[in-house]
mmCIF file of C-alpha atoms in Angstrom:
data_model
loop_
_atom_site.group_PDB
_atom_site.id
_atom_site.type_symbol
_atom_site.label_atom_id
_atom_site.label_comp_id
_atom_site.label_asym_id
_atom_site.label_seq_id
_atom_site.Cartn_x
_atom_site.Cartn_y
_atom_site.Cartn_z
ATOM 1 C CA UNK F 31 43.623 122.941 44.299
ATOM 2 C CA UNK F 32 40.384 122.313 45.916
ATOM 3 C CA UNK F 33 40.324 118.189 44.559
ATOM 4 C CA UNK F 34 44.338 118.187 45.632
ATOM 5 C CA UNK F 35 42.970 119.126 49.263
ATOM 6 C CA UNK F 36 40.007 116.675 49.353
ATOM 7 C CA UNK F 37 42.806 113.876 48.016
ATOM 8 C CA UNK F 38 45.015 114.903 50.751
ATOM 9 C CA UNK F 39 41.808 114.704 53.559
ATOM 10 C CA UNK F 40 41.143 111.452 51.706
ATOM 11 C CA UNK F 41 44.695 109.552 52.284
ATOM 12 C CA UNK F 42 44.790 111.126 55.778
ATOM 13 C CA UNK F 43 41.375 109.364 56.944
ATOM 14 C CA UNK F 44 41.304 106.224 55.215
ATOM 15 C CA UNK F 45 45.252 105.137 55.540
ATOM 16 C CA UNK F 46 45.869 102.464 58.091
ATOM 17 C CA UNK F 47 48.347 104.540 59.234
ATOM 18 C CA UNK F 48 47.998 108.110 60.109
ATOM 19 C CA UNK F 49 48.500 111.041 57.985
ATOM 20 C CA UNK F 50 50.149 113.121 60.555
ATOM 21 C CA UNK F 51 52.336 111.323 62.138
ATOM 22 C CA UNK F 52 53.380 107.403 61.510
ATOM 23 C CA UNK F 53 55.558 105.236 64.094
ATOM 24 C CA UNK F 54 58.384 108.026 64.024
ATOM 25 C CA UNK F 55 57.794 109.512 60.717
ATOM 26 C CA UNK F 56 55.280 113.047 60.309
ATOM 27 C CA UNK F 57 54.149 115.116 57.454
ATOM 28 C CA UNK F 58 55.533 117.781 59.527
ATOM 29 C CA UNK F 59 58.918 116.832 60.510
ATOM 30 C CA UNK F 60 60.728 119.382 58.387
ATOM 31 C CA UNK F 61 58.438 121.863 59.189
ATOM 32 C CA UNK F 62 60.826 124.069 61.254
ATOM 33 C CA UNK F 63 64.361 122.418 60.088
ATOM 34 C CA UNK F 64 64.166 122.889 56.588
ATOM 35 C CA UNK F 65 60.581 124.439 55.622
ATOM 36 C CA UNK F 66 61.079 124.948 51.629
ATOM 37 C CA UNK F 67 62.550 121.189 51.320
ATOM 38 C CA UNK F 68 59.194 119.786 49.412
ATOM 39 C CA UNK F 69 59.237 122.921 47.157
ATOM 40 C CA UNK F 70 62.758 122.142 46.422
ATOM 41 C CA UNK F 71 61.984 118.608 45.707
ATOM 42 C CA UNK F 72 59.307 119.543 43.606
ATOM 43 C CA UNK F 73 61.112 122.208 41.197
ATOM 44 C CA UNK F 74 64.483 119.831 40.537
ATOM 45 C CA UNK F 75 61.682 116.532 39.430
ATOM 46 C CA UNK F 76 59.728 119.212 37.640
ATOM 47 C CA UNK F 77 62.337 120.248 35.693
ATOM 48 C CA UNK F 78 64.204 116.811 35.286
ATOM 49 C CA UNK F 79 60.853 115.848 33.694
ATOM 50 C CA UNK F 80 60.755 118.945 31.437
ATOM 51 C CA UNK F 81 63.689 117.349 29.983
ATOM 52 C CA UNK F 82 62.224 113.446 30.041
ATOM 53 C CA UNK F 83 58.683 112.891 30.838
ATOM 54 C CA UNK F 84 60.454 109.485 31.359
ATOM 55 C CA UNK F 85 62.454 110.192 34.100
ATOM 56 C CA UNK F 86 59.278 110.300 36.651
ATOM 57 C CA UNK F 87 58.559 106.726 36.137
ATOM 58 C CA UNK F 88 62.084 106.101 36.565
ATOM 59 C CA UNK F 89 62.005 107.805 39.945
ATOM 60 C CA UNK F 90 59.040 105.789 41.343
ATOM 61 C CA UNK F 91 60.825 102.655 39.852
ATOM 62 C CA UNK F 92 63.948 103.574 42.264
ATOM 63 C CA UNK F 93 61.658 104.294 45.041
ATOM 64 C CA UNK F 94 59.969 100.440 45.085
ATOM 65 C CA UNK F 95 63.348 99.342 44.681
ATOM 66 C CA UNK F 96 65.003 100.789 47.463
ATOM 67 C CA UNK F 97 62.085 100.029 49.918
ATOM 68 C CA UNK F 98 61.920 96.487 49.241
ATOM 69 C CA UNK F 99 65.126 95.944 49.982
ATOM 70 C CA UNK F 100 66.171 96.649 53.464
ATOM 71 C CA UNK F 101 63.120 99.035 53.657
ATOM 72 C CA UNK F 102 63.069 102.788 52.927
ATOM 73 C CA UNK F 103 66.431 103.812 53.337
ATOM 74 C CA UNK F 104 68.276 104.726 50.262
ATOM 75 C CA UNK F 105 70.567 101.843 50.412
ATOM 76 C CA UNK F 106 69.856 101.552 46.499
ATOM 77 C CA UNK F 107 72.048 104.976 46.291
ATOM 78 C CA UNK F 108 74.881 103.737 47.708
ATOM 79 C CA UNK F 109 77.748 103.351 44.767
ATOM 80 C CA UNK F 110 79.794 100.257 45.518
ATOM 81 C CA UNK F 111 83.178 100.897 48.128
ATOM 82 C CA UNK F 112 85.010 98.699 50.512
ATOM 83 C CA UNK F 113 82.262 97.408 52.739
ATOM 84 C CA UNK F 114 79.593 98.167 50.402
ATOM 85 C CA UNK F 115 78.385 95.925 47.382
ATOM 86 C CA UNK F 116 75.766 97.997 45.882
ATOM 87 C CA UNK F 117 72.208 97.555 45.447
ATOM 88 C CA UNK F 118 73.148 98.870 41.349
ATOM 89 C CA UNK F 119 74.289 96.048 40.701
ATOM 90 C CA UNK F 120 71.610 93.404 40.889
ATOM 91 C CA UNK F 121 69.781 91.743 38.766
ATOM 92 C CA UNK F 122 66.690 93.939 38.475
ATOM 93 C CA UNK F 123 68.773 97.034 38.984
ATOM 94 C CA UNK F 124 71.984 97.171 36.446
ATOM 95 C CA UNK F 125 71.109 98.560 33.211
ATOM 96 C CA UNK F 126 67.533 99.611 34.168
ATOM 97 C CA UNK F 127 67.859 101.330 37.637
ATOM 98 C CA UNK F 128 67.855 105.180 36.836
ATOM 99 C CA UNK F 129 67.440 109.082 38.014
ATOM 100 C CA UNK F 130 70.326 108.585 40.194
ATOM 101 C CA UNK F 131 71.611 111.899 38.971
ATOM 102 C CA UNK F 132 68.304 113.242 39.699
ATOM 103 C CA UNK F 133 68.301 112.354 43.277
ATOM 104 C CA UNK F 134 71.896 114.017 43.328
ATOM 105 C CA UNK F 135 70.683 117.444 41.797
ATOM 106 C CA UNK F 136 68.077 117.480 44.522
ATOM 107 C CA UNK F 137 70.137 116.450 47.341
ATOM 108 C CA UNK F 138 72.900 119.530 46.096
ATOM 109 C CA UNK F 139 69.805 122.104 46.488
ATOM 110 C CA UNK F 140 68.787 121.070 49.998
ATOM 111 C CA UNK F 141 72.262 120.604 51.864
ATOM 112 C CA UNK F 142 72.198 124.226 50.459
ATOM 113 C CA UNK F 143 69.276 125.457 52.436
ATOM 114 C CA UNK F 144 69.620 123.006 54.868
ATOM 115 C CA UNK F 145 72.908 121.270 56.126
ATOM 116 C CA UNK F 146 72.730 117.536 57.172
ATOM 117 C CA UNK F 147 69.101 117.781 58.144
ATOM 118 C CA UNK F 148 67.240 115.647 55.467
ATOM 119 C CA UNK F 149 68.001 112.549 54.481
ATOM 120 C CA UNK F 150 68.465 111.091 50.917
ATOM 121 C CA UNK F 151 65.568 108.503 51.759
ATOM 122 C CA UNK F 152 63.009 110.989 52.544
ATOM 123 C CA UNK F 153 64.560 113.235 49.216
ATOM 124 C CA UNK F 154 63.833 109.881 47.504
ATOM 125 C CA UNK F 155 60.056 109.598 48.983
ATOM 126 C CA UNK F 156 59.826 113.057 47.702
ATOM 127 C CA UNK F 157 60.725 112.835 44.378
ATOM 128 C CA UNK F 158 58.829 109.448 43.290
ATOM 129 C CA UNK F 159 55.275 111.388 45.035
ATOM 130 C CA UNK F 160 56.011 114.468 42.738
ATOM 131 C CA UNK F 161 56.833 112.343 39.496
ATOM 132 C CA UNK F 162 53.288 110.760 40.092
ATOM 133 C CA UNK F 163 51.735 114.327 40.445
ATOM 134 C CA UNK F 164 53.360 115.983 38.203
ATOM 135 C CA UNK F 165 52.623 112.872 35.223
ATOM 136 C CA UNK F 166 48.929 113.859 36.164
ATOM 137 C CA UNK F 167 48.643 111.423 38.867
ATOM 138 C CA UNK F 168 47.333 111.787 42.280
ATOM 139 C CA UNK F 169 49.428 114.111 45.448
ATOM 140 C CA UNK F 170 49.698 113.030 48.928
ATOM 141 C CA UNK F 171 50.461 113.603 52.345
ATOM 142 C CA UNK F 172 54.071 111.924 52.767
ATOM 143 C CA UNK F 173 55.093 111.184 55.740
ATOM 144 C CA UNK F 174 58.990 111.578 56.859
ATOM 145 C CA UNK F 175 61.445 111.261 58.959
ATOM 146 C CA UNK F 176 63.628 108.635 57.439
ATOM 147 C CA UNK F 177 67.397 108.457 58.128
ATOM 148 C CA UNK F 178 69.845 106.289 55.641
ATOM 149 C CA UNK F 179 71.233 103.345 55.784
ATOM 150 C CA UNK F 180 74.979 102.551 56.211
ATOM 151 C CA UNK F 181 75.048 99.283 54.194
ATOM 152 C CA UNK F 182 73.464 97.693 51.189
ATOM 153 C CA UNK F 183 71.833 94.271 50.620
ATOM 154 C CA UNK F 184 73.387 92.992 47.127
ATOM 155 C CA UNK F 185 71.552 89.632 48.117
ATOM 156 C CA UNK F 186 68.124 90.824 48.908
ATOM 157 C CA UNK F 187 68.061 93.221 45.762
ATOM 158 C CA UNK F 188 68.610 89.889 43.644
ATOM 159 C CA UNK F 189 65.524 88.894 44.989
ATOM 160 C CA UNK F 190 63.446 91.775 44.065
ATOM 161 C CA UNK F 191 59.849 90.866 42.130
ATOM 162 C CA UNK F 192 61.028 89.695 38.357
ATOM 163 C CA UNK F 193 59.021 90.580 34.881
ATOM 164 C CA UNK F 194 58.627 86.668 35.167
ATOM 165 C CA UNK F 195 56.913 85.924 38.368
ATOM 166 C CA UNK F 196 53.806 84.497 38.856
ATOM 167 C CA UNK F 197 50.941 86.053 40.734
ATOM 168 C CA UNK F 198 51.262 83.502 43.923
ATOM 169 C CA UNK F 199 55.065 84.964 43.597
ATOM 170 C CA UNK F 200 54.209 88.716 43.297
ATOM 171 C CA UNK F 201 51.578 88.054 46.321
ATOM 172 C CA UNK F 202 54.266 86.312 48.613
ATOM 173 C CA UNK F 203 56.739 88.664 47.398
ATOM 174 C CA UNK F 204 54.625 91.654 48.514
ATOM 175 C CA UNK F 205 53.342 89.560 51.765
ATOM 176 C CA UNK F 206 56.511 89.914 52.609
ATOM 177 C CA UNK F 207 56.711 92.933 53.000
ATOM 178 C CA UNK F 208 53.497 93.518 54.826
ATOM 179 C CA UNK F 209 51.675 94.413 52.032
ATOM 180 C CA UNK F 210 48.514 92.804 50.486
ATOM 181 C CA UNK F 211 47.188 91.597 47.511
ATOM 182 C CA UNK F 212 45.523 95.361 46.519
ATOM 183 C CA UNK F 213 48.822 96.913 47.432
ATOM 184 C CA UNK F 214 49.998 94.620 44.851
ATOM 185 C CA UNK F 215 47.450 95.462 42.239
ATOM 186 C CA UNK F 216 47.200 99.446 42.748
ATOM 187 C CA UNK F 217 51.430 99.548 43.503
ATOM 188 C CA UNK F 218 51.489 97.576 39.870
ATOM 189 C CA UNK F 219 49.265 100.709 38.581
ATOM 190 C CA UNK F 220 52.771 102.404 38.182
ATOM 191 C CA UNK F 221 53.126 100.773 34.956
ATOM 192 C CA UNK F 222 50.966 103.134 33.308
ATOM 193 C CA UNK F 223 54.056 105.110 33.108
ATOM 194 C CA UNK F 224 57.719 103.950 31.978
ATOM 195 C CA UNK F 225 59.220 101.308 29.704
ATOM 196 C CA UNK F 226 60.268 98.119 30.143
ATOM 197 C CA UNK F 227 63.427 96.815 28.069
ATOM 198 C CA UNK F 228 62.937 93.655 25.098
ATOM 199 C CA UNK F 229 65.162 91.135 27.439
ATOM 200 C CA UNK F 230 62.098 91.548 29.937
ATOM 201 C CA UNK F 231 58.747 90.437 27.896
ATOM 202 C CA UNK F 232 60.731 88.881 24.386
ATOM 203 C CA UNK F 233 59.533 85.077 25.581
ATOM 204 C CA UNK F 234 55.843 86.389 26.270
ATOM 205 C CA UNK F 235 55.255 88.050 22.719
ATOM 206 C CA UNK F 236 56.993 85.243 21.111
ATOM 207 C CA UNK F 237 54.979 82.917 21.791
ATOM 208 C CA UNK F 238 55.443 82.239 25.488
ATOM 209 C CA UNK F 239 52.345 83.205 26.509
ATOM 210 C CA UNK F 240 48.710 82.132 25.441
ATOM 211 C CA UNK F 241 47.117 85.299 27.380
ATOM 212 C CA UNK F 242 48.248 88.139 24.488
ATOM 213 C CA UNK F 243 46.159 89.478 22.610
ATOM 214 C CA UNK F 244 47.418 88.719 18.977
ATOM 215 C CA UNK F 245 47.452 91.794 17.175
ATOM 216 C CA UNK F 246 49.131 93.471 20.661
ATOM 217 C CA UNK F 247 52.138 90.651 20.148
ATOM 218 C CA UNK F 248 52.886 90.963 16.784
ATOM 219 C CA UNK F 249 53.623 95.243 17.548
ATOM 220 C CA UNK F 250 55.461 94.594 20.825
ATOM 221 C CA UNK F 251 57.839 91.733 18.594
ATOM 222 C CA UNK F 252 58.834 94.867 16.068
ATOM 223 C CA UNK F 253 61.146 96.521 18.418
ATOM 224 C CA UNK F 254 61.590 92.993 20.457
ATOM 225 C CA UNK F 255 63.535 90.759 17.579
ATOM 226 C CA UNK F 256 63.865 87.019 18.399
ATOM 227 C CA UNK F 257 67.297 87.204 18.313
ATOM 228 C CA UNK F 258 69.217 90.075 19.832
ATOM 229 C CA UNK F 259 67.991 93.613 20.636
ATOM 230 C CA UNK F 260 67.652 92.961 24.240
ATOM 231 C CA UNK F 261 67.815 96.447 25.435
ATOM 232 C CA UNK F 262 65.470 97.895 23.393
ATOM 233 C CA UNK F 263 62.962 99.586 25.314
ATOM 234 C CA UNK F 264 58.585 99.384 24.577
ATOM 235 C CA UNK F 265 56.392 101.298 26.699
ATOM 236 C CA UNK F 266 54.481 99.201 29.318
ATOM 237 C CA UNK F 267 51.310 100.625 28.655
ATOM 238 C CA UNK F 268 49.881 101.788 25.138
ATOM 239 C CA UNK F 269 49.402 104.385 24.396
ATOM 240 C CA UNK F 270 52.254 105.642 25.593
ATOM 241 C CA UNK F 271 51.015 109.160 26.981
ATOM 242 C CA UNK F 272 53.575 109.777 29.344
ATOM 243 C CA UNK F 273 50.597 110.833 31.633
ATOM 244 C CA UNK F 274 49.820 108.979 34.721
ATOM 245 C CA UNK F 275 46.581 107.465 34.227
ATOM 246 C CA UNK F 276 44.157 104.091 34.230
ATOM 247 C CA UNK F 277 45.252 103.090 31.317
ATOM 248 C CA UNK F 278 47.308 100.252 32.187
ATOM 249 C CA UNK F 279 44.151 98.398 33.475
ATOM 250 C CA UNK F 280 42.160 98.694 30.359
ATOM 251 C CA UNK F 281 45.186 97.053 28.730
ATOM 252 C CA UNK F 282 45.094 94.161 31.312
ATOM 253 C CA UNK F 283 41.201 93.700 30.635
ATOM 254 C CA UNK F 284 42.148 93.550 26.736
ATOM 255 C CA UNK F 285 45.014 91.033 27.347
ATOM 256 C CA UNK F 286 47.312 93.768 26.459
ATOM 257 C CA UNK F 287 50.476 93.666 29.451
ATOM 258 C CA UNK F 288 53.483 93.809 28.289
ATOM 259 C CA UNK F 289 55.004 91.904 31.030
ATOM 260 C CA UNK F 290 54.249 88.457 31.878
ATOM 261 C CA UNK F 291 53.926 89.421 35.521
ATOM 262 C CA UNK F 292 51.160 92.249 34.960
ATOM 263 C CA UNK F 293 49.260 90.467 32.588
ATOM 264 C CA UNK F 294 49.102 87.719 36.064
ATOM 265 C CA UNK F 295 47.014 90.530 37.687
ATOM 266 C CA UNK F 296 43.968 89.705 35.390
ATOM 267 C CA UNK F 297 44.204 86.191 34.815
ATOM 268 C CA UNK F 298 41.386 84.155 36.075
ATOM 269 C CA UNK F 299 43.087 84.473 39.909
ATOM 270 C CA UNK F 300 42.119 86.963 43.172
ATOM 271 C CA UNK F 301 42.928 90.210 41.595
ATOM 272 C CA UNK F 302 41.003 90.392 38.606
ATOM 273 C CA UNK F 303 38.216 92.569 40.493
ATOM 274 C CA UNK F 304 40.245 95.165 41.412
ATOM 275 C CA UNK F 305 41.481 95.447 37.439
ATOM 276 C CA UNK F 306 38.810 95.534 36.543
ATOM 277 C CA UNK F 307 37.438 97.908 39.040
ATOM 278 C CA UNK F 308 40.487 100.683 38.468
ATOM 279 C CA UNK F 309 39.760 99.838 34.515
ATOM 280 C CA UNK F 310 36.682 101.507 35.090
ATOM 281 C CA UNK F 311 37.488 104.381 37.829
ATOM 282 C CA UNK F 312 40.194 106.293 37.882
ATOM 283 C CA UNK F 313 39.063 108.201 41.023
ATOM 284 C CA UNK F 314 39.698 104.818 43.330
ATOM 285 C CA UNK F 315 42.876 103.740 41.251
ATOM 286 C CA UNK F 316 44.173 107.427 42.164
ATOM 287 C CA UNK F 317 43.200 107.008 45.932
ATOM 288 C CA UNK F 318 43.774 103.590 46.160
ATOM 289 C CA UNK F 319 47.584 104.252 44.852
ATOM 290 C CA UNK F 320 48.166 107.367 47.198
ATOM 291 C CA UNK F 321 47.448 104.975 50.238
ATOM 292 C CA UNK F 322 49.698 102.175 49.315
ATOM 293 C CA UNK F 323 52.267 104.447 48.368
ATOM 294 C CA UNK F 324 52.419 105.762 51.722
ATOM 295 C CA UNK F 325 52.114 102.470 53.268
ATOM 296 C CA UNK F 326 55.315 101.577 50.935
ATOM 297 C CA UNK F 327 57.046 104.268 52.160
ATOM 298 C CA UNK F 328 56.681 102.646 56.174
ATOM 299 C CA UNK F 329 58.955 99.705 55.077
ATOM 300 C CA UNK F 330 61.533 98.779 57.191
ATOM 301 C CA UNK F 331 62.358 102.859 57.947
ATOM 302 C CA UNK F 332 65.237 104.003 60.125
ATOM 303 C CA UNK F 333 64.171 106.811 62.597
ATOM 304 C CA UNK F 334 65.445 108.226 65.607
ATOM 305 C CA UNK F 335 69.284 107.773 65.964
ATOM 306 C CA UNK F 336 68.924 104.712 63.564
ATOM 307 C CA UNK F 337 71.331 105.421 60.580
ATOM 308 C CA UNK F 338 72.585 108.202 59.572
ATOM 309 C CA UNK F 339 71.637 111.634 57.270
ATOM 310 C CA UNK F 340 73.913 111.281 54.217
ATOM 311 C CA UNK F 341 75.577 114.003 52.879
ATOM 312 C CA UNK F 342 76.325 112.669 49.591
ATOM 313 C CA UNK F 343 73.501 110.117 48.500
ATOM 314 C CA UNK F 344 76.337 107.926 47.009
ATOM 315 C CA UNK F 345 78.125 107.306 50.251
ATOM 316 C CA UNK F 346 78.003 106.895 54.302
ATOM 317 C CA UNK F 347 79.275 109.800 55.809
#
């Protein structure tokens, strides 16, 4: 408890934003409306992940997702209607994109306690901060106050960062979004959880790529044939733990990414420092991570009388 405090103290002084309250968003915000709705959060991801330690990296997956598109505003849980071609749908989304029935479970609990007073978006925020935690990873202040979207962006989701890109790609990409090159590198630290399916890394054990360590190649191609088996799924970092960790860092330093784009983080180019600094301390990675995940979370929010608070996560009101 006492290191889960000093984290917390640790986010709220260094951030760039504040801890306590952010543009419109606060730590606080549902401190009188609905009081229990972290605690509710917390037990529905707790026990989805009691079921698939899987799921939490799933989660956090759907959380970058939504916020770089349209920022922070659910607008990846909207199914598609008339008005409305969903985010699900895209590229980096259909077949991959998961926990959607997750987000739903959760969502069911807190219109319970609290009717049309938190938003899916901040539900979301919740959930992919409690998959970290509870996969061993670090806990943080998060800051809400988000309201949902009434559209989707189809187009802009096509455009989200591929397995493919190049680091000058992933740093524009992310520039884009007002983040910087170590939001890039710790944000990419997610990867020490999850999987990642054959379709996504076949070209780079197969020969595509010169930066693989051989013996690393030759496992990844067993469940990655050259021919067929797209959707088979390898964890991005070995060994697979299912614990949130530094691991995936010591892989990069051994040449050991699965995916072409992480294996770009330590490559002879601007981020290889920070690898190898979070290779070799898990303490920054951990703080490092809780401070651009927060700084995620500020994307492109709604606040105010900006959107809406859905009361299904699937659809506008």
């Amino acid at each position: 408890m006492a290191s889960s405090t000093k984290l917390f103290a640790t986010v709220c002084l260094l951030a760039l934003l504040s801890c306590s309250v952010q543009g419109q968003l606060s730590t606080t915000f549902y401190a009188r409306s609905c009081k229990n709705v972290e605690q509710i959060v917390r037990s529905v991801v707790a026990q989805a992940l009691r079921k698939e330690a899987r799921m939490g990296a799933s989660i956090v997956r759907l959380f970058f997702h939504d916020c770089f598109v349209q920022g922070c505003d659910a607008s990846i849980l909207l199914d598609a209607a008339p008005g409305i071609a969903t985010e699900k749908n895209a590229f980096g989304n259909i077949n991959s994109a998961r926990g959607f029935e997750v987000i739903d479970a959760i969502k069911q609990q807190v219109e319970r306690a609290c009717k049309a007073t938190v938003s899916c978006a901040d539900i979301l925020a919740l959930a992919a901060r409690d998959s970290v935690s509870l996969l061993g990873g670090p806990n943080w202040a998060m800051p809400l106050g988000r309201r949902d979207s009434r559209t989707a962006n189809l187009g802009e989701a096509n455009q989200l960062p591929a397995p493919f890109f190049s680091l000058s790609q992933l740093n524009a990409s992310f520039a884009a979004k007002g983040l910087n090159f170590q939001d890039l590198t710790v944000l990419s630290g997610a990867h020490t959880v999850g999987s990642a399916i054959c379709s996504a890394f076949k070209n780079r054990v197969w020969g595509g790529d010169s930066n693989i360590e051989s013996s690393f190649a030759l496992q990844s191609r067993q469940t990655c044939p050259t021919s067929g088996g797209d959707t088979q799924l390898s964890p991005l970092t070995i060994p697979n733990t299912n614990r949130f960790s530094n691991q995936f860092y010591k892989n990069l330093v051994a040449r050991r990414g699965l995916l072409h784009s992480d294996q770009e983080l330590f490559n002879g180019g601007f981020t290889d420092a920070l690898v190898r600094k979070y290779s070799n301390d898990a303490k920054s990675f951990f703080n490092d991570f809780a401070r651009s995940m927060v700084k995620l979370g500020n994307i492109g929010v709604l606040t105010g009388r900006s959107g809406e608070v859905r009361l299904n996560c699937r659809k506008v009101n």
